[in-house]
Amino acid sequence: MGQPMGDFTVTVRVAPEVVLVGQTVTLSCHLIGQVPANIQVHWYKLERNKNTTLYFYNSTEKGTELGLAGDRHRIKGRYGNGVIRVKLFPVQVEDNGQYVCAVTSDGVYQEAITQVTVPGFGSAPRLTIEHQQNNSTTLRCASQGWYPQPEVRWTDSTGQNITAMAETRIQKDVTDLYQIHSTLRIADTASDTISCTIINPYLKRRRKKVIAISDFFDVEAEHDVIITVIGENAILPCWLITKHLPPSVELQWRKAGPGKDRTIYLYLYDESSPLVNSYPQDDKCSMGYLSPNGVNSREWLRKKYEKKAEIFKGKEFGKGNISLKLNNIQVEDEGKYVCSATANSFHREIIIEVLVKGAANMEFRDGVLQVKEEKIQDPWGTCAAAGSRKL
C-alpha cells in the first residue's frame, strides 16, 4: 500500500506474507521518487493502548532500533537507497498485527500500513496408549506450538470421525501458543487403528499420527510390594496383557541396582526368523542355561539363579503369566525387581519390591533355629526344560 508525498511515494512490503513462529520476517518501507534530504522514518506496530516503535530513522542522525526493552535483540533495522528495512527474528505469536511506516519531511506526514500474520504450525501429535482393560482402550494425543486455536480430529480405521467420543483440553502456554491434550476411550473391537490429527485452520495444514491398538500390550501385577521371610518362597506377580502374540517379543526379569541392573531371566520369540545362540552379551553363560524352544524362541536363566528362580510353564505361561518365583528367600534377595516386555516399538515394565523379614516364621527347637515351611501347591515346571511353547 502506498501514498504520494511531494515527489515520491511510500510503499510497504512484508516478506514472507505468512511467517511461522521462530522464522524471520522482513518489513520494507520503500521511498520511490525524489527523496528529500531532510527526512524521518518511523516503523511501529499498531497497538490498542500504546504503539510499539521498532525502528526510527533520521537523515541527520543514525537509525535507532527501539522496540520494547526485552525485544530489542530481535529487531534489526537499516536505511539505504531509499529503503528502510526492519527484520524480526525469531518471530513470536505476539508479532501478529498491523505495522506502519510513517514518513515526515518538512512538516509533511504520510504513512503506509502492512499486515504480519503469524500462525503456529505445532509439533507432530504424540499418540500413546495409556491403558487397556475391560475390552476397551484409552488413548492420549498431545501436541503444542499451535496458533490460532487448532482443530483436533480423531478417526478410526474406516476414516469415520469419532471426535465426539473424546475429551479435549486446549489452552495457551506462556508464549500464547496453544497446547492440546485429548483423551479417547474406545472399545477394542471398534477399530484396529486410531488416528489423531491436529489442523491449523489458517494454514489449512495438518499433522497426523496413527497407532495400531490391536498390537498393544501391557504388563500388570496384583501387588507391587511382596513381603516375605527368610527361608520361604516368594512369587513376584507379572502378567502380559495382550490380544494377540506379537510377531516378536522380549520378556525379561531383572534385579535393579545399585549400579547396573542384573538380568535374571530372558525370553526371546521371533516368528519370522530362527534364533541361534541368543543370550545377553554381558553374561555368556554355558549352553545349559540357554534353552531352545523350537527354532523361533530362546530362554536364558542367569547361572546364579539356577536353583533360586523359576518361571511359570505350560498353560500358565501361555495365558501370559510370566511371574517369577524366588526359592529359599535370603536377606540378599531383598530389593526391587523389574518385569518388562518389549515388542512393536512398545516397552512396558513394572517394578516389584521384595521386603524380607528375618525374624518372622522362625522358632528354636532343641536349641537350633528352625524355619517353618508351608506346603504350597507348586504349578511350576523346570525352568530350563526344552520344548516348544507359544505365548
CSV table of C-alpha atoms in Angstrom, one decimal:
chain,number,residue,atom,x,y,z
A,1,MET,CA,0.0,0.0,0.0
A,2,GLY,CA,1.5,3.5,-0.8
A,3,GLN,CA,0.6,7.2,-0.5
A,4,PRO,CA,2.0,10.1,-2.7
A,5,MET,CA,4.1,12.7,-0.8
A,6,GLY,CA,5.5,15.5,-2.8
A,7,ASP,CA,7.7,14.0,-5.5
A,8,PHE,CA,7.9,10.4,-4.0
A,9,THR,CA,5.7,7.6,-2.9
A,10,VAL,CA,5.7,5.5,0.4
A,11,THR,CA,5.2,1.8,-0.2
A,12,VAL,CA,5.5,-1.1,2.3
A,13,ARG,CA,6.0,-4.8,1.9
A,14,VAL,CA,6.3,-7.8,4.2
A,15,ALA,CA,8.2,-11.0,3.4
A,16,PRO,CA,7.1,-13.7,3.8
A,17,GLU,CA,3.4,-12.7,3.9
A,18,VAL,CA,2.7,-15.6,6.3
A,19,VAL,CA,5.6,-16.3,8.7
A,20,LEU,CA,5.7,-19.2,11.2
A,21,VAL,CA,6.8,-18.9,14.8
A,22,GLY,CA,10.5,-19.0,15.0
A,23,GLN,CA,11.2,-17.8,11.5
A,24,THR,CA,12.3,-14.4,10.2
A,25,VAL,CA,10.1,-11.6,8.8
A,26,THR,CA,11.3,-8.5,6.9
A,27,LEU,CA,9.3,-5.3,6.8
A,28,SER,CA,10.4,-3.0,4.0
A,29,CYS,CA,9.4,0.7,3.5
A,30,HIS,CA,10.3,2.0,0.0
A,31,LEU,CA,10.6,5.7,-0.7
A,32,ILE,CA,10.1,5.9,-4.5
A,33,GLY,CA,10.9,9.1,-6.4
A,34,GLN,CA,12.7,12.3,-5.3
A,35,VAL,CA,13.6,11.7,-1.6
A,36,PRO,CA,14.1,14.9,0.4
A,37,ALA,CA,17.5,15.4,2.1
A,38,ASN,CA,15.7,16.1,5.4
A,39,ILE,CA,13.6,13.0,6.3
A,40,GLN,CA,12.4,11.0,9.2
A,41,VAL,CA,11.0,7.4,9.0
A,42,HIS,CA,9.2,5.7,11.9
A,43,TRP,CA,8.4,2.0,11.8
A,44,TYR,CA,6.0,1.0,14.5
A,45,LYS,CA,3.4,-1.6,15.4
A,46,LEU,CA,-0.2,-0.5,15.9
A,47,GLU,CA,-1.3,-1.4,19.4
A,48,ARG,CA,-4.6,-0.9,21.3
A,49,ASN,CA,-3.1,1.1,24.1
A,50,LYS,CA,0.3,2.3,23.0
A,51,ASN,CA,2.1,1.8,19.7
A,52,THR,CA,5.4,0.0,19.8
A,53,THR,CA,8.3,1.5,17.9
A,54,LEU,CA,10.6,-0.9,16.0
A,55,TYR,CA,12.9,1.5,14.2
A,56,PHE,CA,13.4,5.2,13.8
A,57,TYR,CA,15.5,6.8,11.1
A,58,ASN,CA,16.5,10.5,11.0
A,59,SER,CA,18.5,11.6,8.0
A,60,THR,CA,20.6,13.9,10.3
A,61,GLU,CA,21.4,11.0,12.6
A,62,LYS,CA,21.9,7.3,12.5
A,63,GLY,CA,19.0,4.9,12.6
A,64,THR,CA,17.9,3.7,16.0
A,65,GLU,CA,16.3,0.4,16.9
A,66,LEU,CA,13.9,0.9,19.7
A,67,GLY,CA,11.0,-1.5,20.5
A,68,LEU,CA,10.3,-3.0,23.9
A,69,ALA,CA,13.4,-3.4,26.1
A,70,GLY,CA,13.0,-7.2,26.2
A,71,ASP,CA,12.6,-7.4,22.4
A,72,ARG,CA,15.4,-5.2,21.2
A,73,HIS,CA,17.7,-8.2,20.5
A,74,ARG,CA,15.0,-9.4,18.0
A,75,ILE,CA,14.9,-6.2,15.9
A,76,LYS,CA,17.5,-5.2,13.3
A,77,GLY,CA,16.9,-2.1,11.1
A,78,ARG,CA,18.8,-0.2,8.5
A,79,TYR,CA,18.3,2.5,5.8
A,80,GLY,CA,19.9,2.6,2.4
A,81,ASN,CA,19.0,3.9,-1.1
A,82,GLY,CA,15.5,5.0,-0.1
A,83,VAL,CA,14.6,1.7,1.6
A,84,ILE,CA,14.1,1.2,5.4
A,85,ARG,CA,14.2,-2.5,6.3
A,86,VAL,CA,13.4,-4.0,9.7
A,87,LYS,CA,13.9,-7.7,10.5
A,88,LEU,CA,12.2,-9.5,13.3
A,89,PHE,CA,13.8,-12.8,14.5
A,90,PRO,CA,12.7,-15.1,15.9
A,91,VAL,CA,9.1,-14.3,15.2
A,92,GLN,CA,6.6,-14.8,18.0
A,93,VAL,CA,2.9,-15.1,18.2
A,94,GLU,CA,2.6,-11.5,19.6
A,95,ASP,CA,4.1,-10.2,16.4
A,96,ASN,CA,0.7,-10.7,14.7
A,97,GLY,CA,-0.8,-7.4,13.7
A,98,GLN,CA,-0.6,-4.2,11.6
A,99,TYR,CA,2.7,-2.3,11.1
A,100,VAL,CA,3.0,1.3,10.0
A,101,CYS,CA,5.8,3.1,8.1
A,102,ALA,CA,5.4,6.8,8.8
A,103,VAL,CA,7.4,9.3,6.9
A,104,THR,CA,7.9,13.0,7.8
A,105,SER,CA,9.6,15.7,5.7
A,106,ASP,CA,9.5,19.5,6.1
A,107,GLY,CA,6.3,19.2,8.1
A,108,VAL,CA,4.5,16.8,5.7
A,109,TYR,CA,3.4,13.4,7.1
A,110,GLN,CA,2.5,10.3,5.1
A,111,GLU,CA,2.2,6.6,6.1
A,112,ALA,CA,1.6,3.2,4.7
A,113,ILE,CA,0.3,0.1,6.6
A,114,THR,CA,1.0,-3.6,6.2
A,115,GLN,CA,-0.1,-6.8,8.0
A,116,VAL,CA,2.1,-9.5,9.6
A,117,THR,CA,0.4,-12.9,10.0
A,118,VAL,CA,2.0,-15.4,12.4
A,119,PRO,CA,0.3,-18.8,12.6
A,120,GLY,CA,1.9,-21.5,14.6
A,121,PHE,CA,2.3,-24.9,13.0
A,122,GLY,CA,2.8,-27.1,16.0
A,123,SER,CA,4.6,-30.3,16.8
A,124,ALA,CA,3.6,-33.7,15.5
A,125,PRO,CA,1.0,-35.4,17.8
A,126,ARG,CA,2.3,-37.7,20.4
A,127,LEU,CA,-0.2,-40.5,20.4
A,128,THR,CA,0.1,-43.1,23.2
A,129,ILE,CA,-2.0,-45.9,24.6
A,130,GLU,CA,-2.5,-45.1,28.3
A,131,HIS,CA,-4.4,-48.2,29.4
A,132,GLN,CA,-6.2,-51.3,28.0
A,133,GLN,CA,-8.6,-53.3,30.1
A,134,ASN,CA,-12.2,-54.5,30.3
A,135,ASN,CA,-12.3,-54.7,26.4
A,136,SER,CA,-11.6,-51.0,26.0
A,137,THR,CA,-8.5,-48.9,25.2
A,138,THR,CA,-7.7,-45.4,26.4
A,139,LEU,CA,-5.5,-43.3,24.1
A,140,ARG,CA,-4.0,-39.9,24.7
A,141,CYS,CA,-3.0,-37.3,22.0
A,142,ALA,CA,-0.8,-34.4,22.9
A,143,SER,CA,0.8,-31.6,20.8
A,144,GLN,CA,2.0,-28.0,21.3
A,145,GLY,CA,3.0,-24.9,19.4
A,146,TRP,CA,-0.2,-24.1,17.5
A,147,TYR,CA,-1.8,-20.7,16.6
A,148,PRO,CA,-4.5,-19.8,16.1
A,149,GLN,CA,-6.5,-22.4,18.1
A,150,PRO,CA,-6.3,-25.7,16.2
A,151,GLU,CA,-8.9,-28.3,15.5
A,152,VAL,CA,-8.5,-31.8,16.9
A,153,ARG,CA,-9.9,-34.8,15.0
A,154,TRP,CA,-10.0,-38.5,15.9
A,155,THR,CA,-10.7,-41.1,13.2
A,156,ASP,CA,-10.9,-44.9,13.2
A,157,SER,CA,-9.5,-47.3,10.6
A,158,THR,CA,-12.5,-46.7,8.3
A,159,GLY,CA,-12.0,-43.0,8.3
A,160,GLN,CA,-15.0,-42.3,10.5
A,161,ASN,CA,-14.8,-39.2,12.6
A,162,ILE,CA,-15.1,-40.2,16.3
A,163,THR,CA,-14.0,-36.9,17.8
A,164,ALA,CA,-17.3,-36.6,19.7
A,165,MET,CA,-16.2,-39.6,21.9
A,166,ALA,CA,-13.0,-37.7,23.1
A,167,GLU,CA,-12.4,-35.3,25.9
A,168,THR,CA,-10.2,-32.5,24.7
A,169,ARG,CA,-8.5,-29.6,26.5
A,170,ILE,CA,-6.9,-26.8,24.5
A,171,GLN,CA,-5.1,-24.0,26.3
A,172,LYS,CA,-2.5,-21.3,25.8
A,173,ASP,CA,1.0,-21.6,27.2
A,174,VAL,CA,3.2,-18.7,28.4
A,175,THR,CA,4.2,-17.8,24.8
A,176,ASP,CA,0.5,-17.6,23.7
A,177,LEU,CA,0.7,-20.8,21.6
A,178,TYR,CA,-1.9,-23.5,22.1
A,179,GLN,CA,-1.3,-26.8,23.7
A,180,ILE,CA,-3.6,-29.8,23.1
A,181,HIS,CA,-4.4,-32.7,25.4
A,182,SER,CA,-7.1,-35.1,24.1
A,183,THR,CA,-8.2,-38.4,25.6
A,184,LEU,CA,-10.2,-41.1,23.8
A,185,ARG,CA,-11.7,-44.3,25.1
A,186,ILE,CA,-12.8,-46.8,22.6
A,187,ALA,CA,-14.0,-50.5,22.6
A,188,ASP,CA,-11.2,-52.9,21.4
A,189,THR,CA,-13.5,-54.4,18.7
A,190,ALA,CA,-14.3,-51.0,17.2
A,191,SER,CA,-11.1,-50.5,15.2
A,192,ASP,CA,-7.7,-51.9,14.5
A,193,THR,CA,-6.1,-48.4,14.2
A,194,ILE,CA,-6.8,-45.0,15.6
A,195,SER,CA,-5.7,-41.6,14.1
A,196,CYS,CA,-5.2,-38.3,15.9
A,197,THR,CA,-5.0,-35.2,13.6
A,198,ILE,CA,-4.3,-31.6,14.6
A,199,ILE,CA,-5.3,-29.0,12.0
A,200,ASN,CA,-4.3,-25.3,11.7
A,201,PRO,CA,-7.4,-23.6,10.3
A,202,TYR,CA,-5.5,-20.7,8.9
A,203,LEU,CA,-2.8,-22.6,7.1
A,204,LYS,CA,-5.1,-25.5,6.1
A,205,ARG,CA,-2.2,-27.7,7.1
A,206,ARG,CA,-2.3,-30.7,9.5
A,207,ARG,CA,-0.2,-33.1,11.4
A,208,LYS,CA,-1.4,-36.7,11.9
A,209,LYS,CA,-0.4,-39.7,13.9
A,210,VAL,CA,-1.7,-43.3,13.6
A,211,ILE,CA,-1.4,-46.1,16.2
A,212,ALA,CA,-2.4,-49.8,16.0
A,213,ILE,CA,-4.3,-50.7,19.1
A,214,SER,CA,-4.6,-54.4,18.1
A,215,ASP,CA,-0.8,-54.8,18.7
A,216,PHE,CA,-0.9,-53.1,22.1
A,217,PHE,CA,0.2,-55.0,25.2
A,218,ASP,CA,0.9,-54.2,28.8
A,219,VAL,CA,2.3,-55.8,31.9
A,220,GLU,CA,0.4,-55.8,35.1
A,221,ALA,CA,0.7,-57.1,38.7
A,222,GLU,CA,-1.8,-57.6,41.5
A,223,HIS,CA,0.7,-56.2,44.0
A,224,ASP,CA,3.8,-54.2,43.7
A,225,VAL,CA,5.2,-55.0,47.2
A,226,ILE,CA,5.9,-58.6,48.3
A,227,ILE,CA,6.6,-59.2,52.0
A,228,THR,CA,8.3,-62.5,52.8
A,229,VAL,CA,10.6,-64.1,55.3
A,230,ILE,CA,13.9,-65.8,55.2
A,231,GLY,CA,13.6,-69.4,54.0
A,232,GLU,CA,10.2,-69.0,52.3
A,233,ASN,CA,9.4,-69.0,48.6
A,234,ALA,CA,8.0,-65.8,47.1
A,235,ILE,CA,6.0,-65.2,43.9
A,236,LEU,CA,6.6,-61.9,42.1
A,237,PRO,CA,3.5,-61.4,40.0
A,238,CYS,CA,3.6,-60.2,36.4
A,239,TRP,CA,1.1,-60.7,33.6
A,240,LEU,CA,1.4,-60.0,29.9
A,241,ILE,CA,-1.8,-58.4,28.8
A,242,THR,CA,-2.3,-58.7,25.0
A,243,LYS,CA,-5.0,-59.6,22.5
A,244,HIS,CA,-2.5,-61.3,20.1
A,245,LEU,CA,1.0,-62.6,20.5
A,246,PRO,CA,3.3,-60.0,18.8
A,247,PRO,CA,5.4,-61.4,15.9
A,248,SER,CA,8.5,-60.8,18.0
A,249,VAL,CA,8.7,-60.2,21.7
A,250,GLU,CA,11.3,-60.0,24.5
A,251,LEU,CA,10.3,-60.8,28.1
A,252,GLN,CA,12.7,-60.1,30.9
A,253,TRP,CA,13.1,-60.2,34.7
A,254,ARG,CA,16.0,-58.3,36.2
A,255,LYS,CA,17.0,-57.1,39.6
A,256,ALA,CA,17.5,-53.3,39.9
A,257,GLY,CA,20.9,-51.8,41.1
A,258,PRO,CA,22.7,-50.4,42.8
A,259,GLY,CA,24.7,-49.8,39.8
A,260,LYS,CA,23.8,-51.8,36.7
A,261,ASP,CA,20.6,-53.9,36.7
A,262,ARG,CA,21.3,-57.7,36.6
A,263,THR,CA,19.3,-59.8,34.2
A,264,ILE,CA,17.7,-62.9,35.9
A,265,TYR,CA,15.6,-64.3,33.1
A,266,LEU,CA,15.2,-63.6,29.4
A,267,TYR,CA,12.8,-65.0,26.9
A,268,LEU,CA,13.0,-64.2,23.1
A,269,TYR,CA,10.5,-65.0,20.4
A,270,ASP,CA,10.6,-64.1,16.7
A,271,GLU,CA,8.2,-65.9,14.4
A,272,SER,CA,10.0,-64.6,11.3
A,273,SER,CA,13.5,-65.9,11.9
A,274,PRO,CA,15.3,-68.6,13.9
A,275,LEU,CA,17.2,-67.6,17.0
A,276,VAL,CA,20.7,-69.1,17.1
A,277,ASN,CA,22.8,-68.9,20.3
A,278,SER,CA,20.9,-65.8,21.5
A,279,TYR,CA,21.8,-64.7,25.0
A,280,PRO,CA,22.6,-61.5,26.9
A,281,GLN,CA,26.0,-60.2,25.7
A,282,ASP,CA,27.1,-59.2,29.3
A,283,ASP,CA,26.9,-62.7,30.6
A,284,LYS,CA,27.9,-65.5,28.2
A,285,CYS,CA,26.6,-68.4,30.1
A,286,SER,CA,27.0,-72.1,29.2
A,287,MET,CA,24.5,-73.6,26.8
A,288,GLY,CA,22.9,-75.5,29.6
A,289,TYR,CA,21.2,-72.3,30.7
A,290,LEU,CA,20.2,-71.3,27.1
A,291,SER,CA,17.2,-73.4,26.3
A,292,PRO,CA,15.8,-73.5,22.7
A,293,ASN,CA,12.1,-73.8,22.5
A,294,GLY,CA,11.7,-74.5,18.8
A,295,VAL,CA,13.7,-72.6,16.2
A,296,ASN,CA,11.9,-69.3,16.9
A,297,SER,CA,12.3,-68.9,20.7
A,298,ARG,CA,15.0,-69.0,23.3
A,299,GLU,CA,15.1,-68.6,27.1
A,300,TRP,CA,18.0,-67.8,29.3
A,301,LEU,CA,18.5,-68.0,33.0
A,302,ARG,CA,21.4,-66.5,34.8
A,303,LYS,CA,23.6,-69.2,36.3
A,304,LYS,CA,23.5,-67.7,39.8
A,305,TYR,CA,19.7,-68.2,39.8
A,306,GLU,CA,19.7,-71.8,38.5
A,307,LYS,CA,18.1,-73.1,41.7
A,308,LYS,CA,16.8,-69.7,43.0
A,309,ALA,CA,14.5,-68.6,40.3
A,310,GLU,CA,11.7,-70.2,38.2
A,311,ILE,CA,9.2,-69.0,35.6
A,312,PHE,CA,5.7,-70.4,35.1
A,313,LYS,CA,5.5,-73.1,32.5
A,314,GLY,CA,2.9,-74.7,30.2
A,315,LYS,CA,-0.6,-73.3,30.2
A,316,GLU,CA,0.1,-70.5,32.8
A,317,PHE,CA,2.9,-69.1,30.6
A,318,GLY,CA,0.6,-69.4,27.6
A,319,LYS,CA,-2.0,-67.3,29.4
A,320,GLY,CA,0.5,-64.5,29.8
A,321,ASN,CA,1.5,-65.4,33.4
A,322,ILE,CA,5.2,-64.5,33.4
A,323,SER,CA,5.5,-64.3,37.2
A,324,LEU,CA,8.9,-65.0,38.8
A,325,LYS,CA,9.3,-67.4,41.7
A,326,LEU,CA,12.2,-67.0,44.1
A,327,ASN,CA,13.0,-70.0,46.2
A,328,ASN,CA,14.5,-70.0,49.7
A,329,ILE,CA,14.5,-66.3,50.3
A,330,GLN,CA,17.5,-64.8,51.9
A,331,VAL,CA,18.3,-61.3,53.1
A,332,GLU,CA,20.3,-60.5,49.9
A,333,ASP,CA,17.2,-61.2,47.9
A,334,GLU,CA,15.5,-58.0,49.2
A,335,GLY,CA,15.3,-55.2,46.7
A,336,LYS,CA,13.4,-54.1,43.5
A,337,TYR,CA,12.8,-56.5,40.6
A,338,VAL,CA,11.7,-55.3,37.1
A,339,CYS,CA,9.4,-57.3,34.8
A,340,SER,CA,9.4,-55.9,31.3
A,341,ALA,CA,8.1,-56.7,27.8
A,342,THR,CA,9.3,-55.2,24.5
A,343,ALA,CA,7.6,-55.6,21.1
A,344,ASN,CA,6.2,-53.5,18.2
A,345,SER,CA,8.2,-50.4,19.4
A,346,PHE,CA,6.3,-50.6,22.7
A,347,HIS,CA,8.2,-51.1,26.0
A,348,ARG,CA,6.3,-51.8,29.2
A,349,GLU,CA,7.6,-52.6,32.6
A,350,ILE,CA,6.6,-52.8,36.3
A,351,ILE,CA,8.6,-52.8,39.5
A,352,ILE,CA,8.0,-55.3,42.2
A,353,GLU,CA,9.7,-54.6,45.6
A,354,VAL,CA,10.6,-57.6,47.8
A,355,LEU,CA,10.8,-56.9,51.6
A,356,VAL,CA,12.4,-59.7,53.7
A,357,LYS,CA,11.5,-60.1,57.3
A,358,GLY,CA,14.1,-62.3,59.1
A,359,ALA,CA,12.5,-62.9,62.4
A,360,ALA,CA,9.0,-64.0,61.5
A,361,ASN,CA,8.1,-67.6,60.9
A,362,MET,CA,11.1,-68.9,62.9
A,363,GLU,CA,11.4,-70.8,66.2
A,364,PHE,CA,14.1,-72.6,68.2
A,365,ARG,CA,13.8,-76.4,68.6
A,366,ASP,CA,16.3,-78.2,70.9
A,367,GLY,CA,18.5,-75.1,70.8
A,368,VAL,CA,18.5,-75.0,66.9
A,369,LEU,CA,17.0,-72.2,64.8
A,370,GLN,CA,14.2,-73.8,62.6
A,371,VAL,CA,12.3,-72.3,59.8
A,372,LYS,CA,8.6,-73.2,59.4
A,373,GLU,CA,7.8,-74.4,55.9
A,374,GLU,CA,4.3,-74.1,54.3
A,375,LYS,CA,3.2,-76.7,51.8
A,376,ILE,CA,2.1,-74.8,48.7
A,377,GLN,CA,0.8,-76.4,45.6
A,378,ASP,CA,3.5,-75.8,43.1
A,379,PRO,CA,2.4,-75.1,39.5
A,380,TRP,CA,5.9,-74.6,38.3
A,381,GLY,CA,8.0,-76.7,36.0
A,382,THR,CA,11.7,-76.9,35.4
A,383,CYS,CA,12.9,-73.5,34.2
A,384,ALA,CA,15.4,-74.6,31.7
A,385,ALA,CA,13.5,-77.5,30.2
A,386,ALA,CA,13.3,-77.6,26.5
A,387,GLY,CA,10.2,-77.9,24.4
A,388,SER,CA,8.1,-75.9,22.1
A,389,ARG,CA,6.0,-73.1,23.6
A,390,LYS,CA,3.8,-70.3,22.5
A,391,LEU,CA,2.5,-67.4,24.5
